[in-house]
Coordinates of C-alpha atoms in Angstrom, one line a residue:
Chain A
Q1 CA 9.8 -5.4 -12.4
Q2 CA 5.5 -4.7 -11.0
Q3 CA 5.6 -5.9 -8.4
V4 CA 2.6 -5.9 -7.1
K5 CA 0.0 -6.4 -9.8
Q6 CA -4.2 -5.5 -10.2
S7 CA -6.7 -7.2 -11.6
P8 CA -9.0 -5.9 -12.8
Q9 CA -8.0 -2.6 -14.8
S10 CA -11.8 -1.9 -15.3
L11 CA -15.0 -3.1 -13.5
I12 CA -18.2 -1.6 -14.4
V13 CA -21.1 -2.5 -11.5
Q14 CA -25.0 -2.4 -11.4
K15 CA -25.1 0.1 -8.0
G16 CA -26.4 -1.9 -4.3
G17 CA -23.8 -4.8 -6.5
I18 CA -20.6 -5.6 -4.7
S19 CA -16.9 -4.2 -6.2
I20 CA -13.8 -6.3 -6.1
I21 CA -10.5 -5.7 -6.7
N22 CA -7.5 -8.2 -7.1
C23 CA -3.9 -7.5 -5.5
A24 CA -1.3 -10.3 -6.2
Y25 CA 2.6 -9.7 -5.0
E26 CA 5.7 -11.3 -5.1
N27 CA 7.5 -9.8 -2.3
T28 CA 7.5 -11.9 1.5
A29 CA 8.6 -8.8 2.7
F30 CA 6.3 -6.6 1.9
D31 CA 4.2 -6.3 5.5
Y32 CA 1.8 -3.3 4.9
F33 CA -1.3 -3.3 2.4
P34 CA -4.0 -0.4 2.2
W35 CA -6.5 0.8 -1.2
Y36 CA -6.3 3.5 -2.1
Q37 CA -9.4 5.9 -3.8
Q38 CA -8.3 8.7 -6.3
F39 CA -10.9 11.2 -8.1
P40 CA -10.1 12.9 -11.2
G41 CA -7.1 15.5 -11.1
K42 CA -6.7 14.7 -6.9
G43 CA -4.6 12.8 -4.6
P44 CA -5.0 9.4 -4.1
A45 CA -6.5 8.6 -0.2
L46 CA -6.2 6.3 2.0
L47 CA -9.5 3.8 2.5
I48 CA -8.8 1.0 4.1
A49 CA -5.5 -1.0 5.4
I50 CA -4.0 -4.4 6.4
R51 CA -0.8 -6.3 8.2
P52 CA -0.4 -9.2 6.8
D53 CA -1.1 -10.7 10.5
V54 CA -5.0 -10.3 10.3
S55 CA -7.1 -12.0 7.2
E56 CA -10.2 -9.8 7.0
K57 CA -11.0 -6.0 8.0
K58 CA -13.6 -4.0 7.6
E59 CA -14.5 -0.6 7.7
G60 CA -18.5 -0.1 6.7
R61 CA -18.5 -0.9 3.2
F62 CA -15.5 -1.3 2.3
T63 CA -12.9 -4.8 2.8
I64 CA -9.7 -6.3 2.5
S65 CA -9.5 -10.1 2.5
F66 CA -5.9 -11.3 2.6
N67 CA -4.1 -14.5 1.6
K68 CA -0.5 -14.7 3.0
S69 CA 0.1 -18.5 1.3
A70 CA -1.2 -17.4 -1.7
K71 CA -0.2 -13.8 -1.6
Q72 CA -3.0 -12.1 -3.1
F73 CA -5.0 -9.3 -1.2
S74 CA -8.3 -8.0 -2.5
L75 CA -10.9 -5.2 -2.1
H76 CA -14.8 -5.9 -2.1
I77 CA -17.4 -3.3 -2.0
M78 CA -20.6 -3.6 -0.9
D79 CA -23.8 -2.1 -1.8
S80 CA -21.3 0.3 -4.3
Q81 CA -22.8 3.4 -4.8
P82 CA -22.6 5.8 -7.4
G83 CA -20.0 7.6 -6.1
D84 CA -18.0 5.0 -5.8
S85 CA -17.0 5.0 -8.7
A86 CA -13.7 6.0 -8.6
T87 CA -9.7 4.7 -9.3
Y88 CA -9.1 2.6 -6.6
F89 CA -5.0 1.5 -6.5
C90 CA -3.7 -1.7 -4.7
A91 CA 0.1 -1.5 -2.5
A92 CA 2.3 -2.7 -0.7
S93 CA 5.5 -1.9 1.1
W94 CA 7.7 -2.7 4.5
G95 CA 9.8 -0.8 6.5
N96 CA 10.6 2.3 5.6
T97 CA 10.3 1.9 1.5
P98 CA 8.1 4.0 -1.0
L99 CA 5.3 2.4 -1.5
V100 CA 5.1 0.2 -4.4
F101 CA 1.4 0.1 -6.6
G102 CA -0.4 -1.2 -8.9
K103 CA -2.2 0.1 -11.8
G104 CA -5.2 1.0 -10.6
T105 CA -8.5 0.2 -11.6
R106 CA -11.6 2.3 -12.7
L107 CA -14.7 1.1 -11.4
S108 CA -17.5 2.7 -12.3
V109 CA -21.2 1.9 -10.9
I110 CA -24.2 2.5 -12.8
A111 CA -27.7 3.0 -11.7
Chain B
G1 CA -5.8 13.2 10.8
A2 CA -2.5 14.1 8.9
V3 CA -2.4 16.6 5.8
V4 CA 0.0 17.2 3.7
S5 CA -1.0 20.9 1.6
Q6 CA 0.4 20.6 -1.9
H7 CA 0.9 23.9 -4.1
P8 CA -0.3 24.8 -6.5
S9 CA -2.4 22.4 -7.5
R10 CA -2.0 23.1 -11.9
V11 CA 1.0 25.1 -13.4
I12 CA 1.5 26.7 -16.6
C13 CA 4.6 27.2 -17.9
K14 CA 6.6 27.9 -20.4
S15 CA 9.0 25.4 -22.0
G16 CA 11.8 26.8 -20.5
T17 CA 11.0 27.8 -17.7
S18 CA 11.3 26.3 -14.4
V19 CA 8.4 24.7 -12.2
K20 CA 8.9 24.6 -7.8
I21 CA 6.3 22.3 -6.5
E22 CA 6.5 23.2 -2.4
C23 CA 5.2 20.5 -0.4
R24 CA 4.0 20.9 3.6
S25 CA 2.7 17.6 6.5
L26 CA 0.6 20.6 8.5
D27 CA 0.7 19.0 11.2
F28 CA 2.9 16.5 11.4
Q29 CA 6.3 16.0 11.0
A30 CA 7.6 14.6 8.1
T31 CA 10.4 12.6 8.1
T32 CA 10.7 11.0 4.7
M33 CA 8.7 12.4 1.7
F34 CA 8.0 10.9 -0.8
W35 CA 7.6 12.4 -4.9
Y36 CA 5.7 10.8 -7.5
R37 CA 4.0 10.8 -11.1
Q38 CA 1.1 10.2 -12.7
F39 CA 0.1 10.2 -16.8
P40 CA -3.1 10.2 -17.5
K41 CA -4.6 6.9 -16.6
Q42 CA -1.7 5.6 -15.2
S43 CA -1.0 4.1 -11.9
L44 CA 2.2 6.5 -9.4
M45 CA 5.0 6.6 -10.4
L46 CA 7.8 6.8 -7.7
M47 CA 10.7 9.4 -8.7
A48 CA 12.4 9.7 -6.0
T49 CA 12.5 10.1 -1.2
S50 CA 13.8 12.3 0.7
N51 CA 15.1 12.7 3.9
E52 CA 14.6 16.4 5.7
G53 CA 18.4 17.3 5.9
S54 CA 19.9 15.3 3.2
K55 CA 20.1 14.2 -0.7
A56 CA 16.9 13.0 -2.8
T57 CA 17.4 9.4 -3.5
Y58 CA 16.3 9.5 -7.2
E59 CA 14.7 6.1 -9.0
Q60 CA 15.8 4.9 -12.1
G61 CA 15.5 6.8 -15.7
V62 CA 14.8 10.1 -13.3
E63 CA 17.3 12.9 -14.5
K64 CA 18.6 14.5 -11.4
D65 CA 19.8 17.3 -12.4
K66 CA 16.3 18.1 -13.8
F67 CA 13.9 17.2 -10.4
L68 CA 15.5 18.8 -7.7
I69 CA 14.5 18.1 -4.8
N70 CA 15.3 19.4 -1.4
H71 CA 14.1 18.5 1.6
A72 CA 16.1 21.2 4.5
S73 CA 12.6 21.4 6.5
L74 CA 10.3 17.9 8.9
T75 CA 7.6 20.0 7.2
L76 CA 8.9 21.0 3.9
S77 CA 10.0 19.1 0.5
T78 CA 9.6 20.7 -2.7
L79 CA 10.0 19.4 -5.9
T80 CA 11.7 22.1 -8.7
V81 CA 11.7 21.1 -12.8
T82 CA 13.6 22.6 -14.6
S83 CA 14.3 23.9 -18.5
A84 CA 10.9 21.8 -18.4
H85 CA 9.6 20.9 -21.8
P86 CA 5.6 19.3 -22.6
E87 CA 7.0 15.7 -22.2
D88 CA 7.0 16.7 -18.4
S89 CA 3.4 17.8 -18.4
S90 CA 2.5 15.2 -15.6
F91 CA 0.5 15.4 -13.0
Y92 CA 2.8 15.8 -9.4
I93 CA 2.1 13.4 -6.4
C94 CA 4.4 14.4 -3.1
S95 CA 3.4 11.8 -0.6
A96 CA 5.0 12.1 3.2
R97 CA 5.3 9.6 6.0
D98 CA 4.9 10.8 10.1
R99 CA 7.9 10.6 12.2
D100 CA 5.6 9.8 14.9
S101 CA 3.4 7.2 13.4
I102 CA 3.4 4.1 15.0
S103 CA 2.6 2.5 12.3
H104 CA 3.2 2.2 8.7
Y105 CA -0.6 4.5 8.6
G106 CA 1.4 7.8 8.5
Y107 CA 1.7 8.2 4.2
T108 CA -0.5 11.0 3.2
F109 CA -0.9 12.3 -0.1
G110 CA -0.5 15.6 -0.9
S111 CA -3.7 16.8 -3.5
G112 CA -1.4 16.8 -6.0
T113 CA -0.2 19.2 -8.9
R114 CA -1.0 19.2 -12.9
L115 CA 1.9 20.6 -15.3
T116 CA 1.4 21.8 -17.8
V117 CA 3.9 22.3 -20.3
V118 CA 2.9 24.7 -23.7

């Protein structure tokens, strides 16, 4: 049973454009929603995270939008750059439980 | 920030041998460590959760006798793949949770270990 559904599977964006990745969850106990960036052969690195008490969080070019009623959250990458090309995973957890990951989105930013 | 050191980064072993992967929290004490497995172009799949000083909790379908996890101290956890076979070839990643983290921002990942069994 997949607890976090992520879309799209892959995404191609022009340099300077906006990349948008969406995730949906079902477990209302989740209270921590991070996004991870992973380059080939490397472990995932935390990009940005949000808790359900806020609807949006921005850090530099990265923004998380959170819709608690819809049980959805999304990652927006503004002014996408070729260096942003990577696989992005959304995740969720609550309490001391391990992170549950989405299936990942392979982002390619082309010049 | 919190750093988790994972070694080795790559290992090739012969079928039937055992391989040990180490995961160390360098500047914090990790009460809980998680071990994930990742196949090419797939997501991270949780294998087990280990708490310092106690037995690991394995996810359904993960063989406890094949994937031995030891979390003997607050800074070190090891995963031993016993009697490795080619189907065990994968990317293994550890994650440590900071005991003193006051928020959920305490999940830190290692850089992963690429295991190839020949």
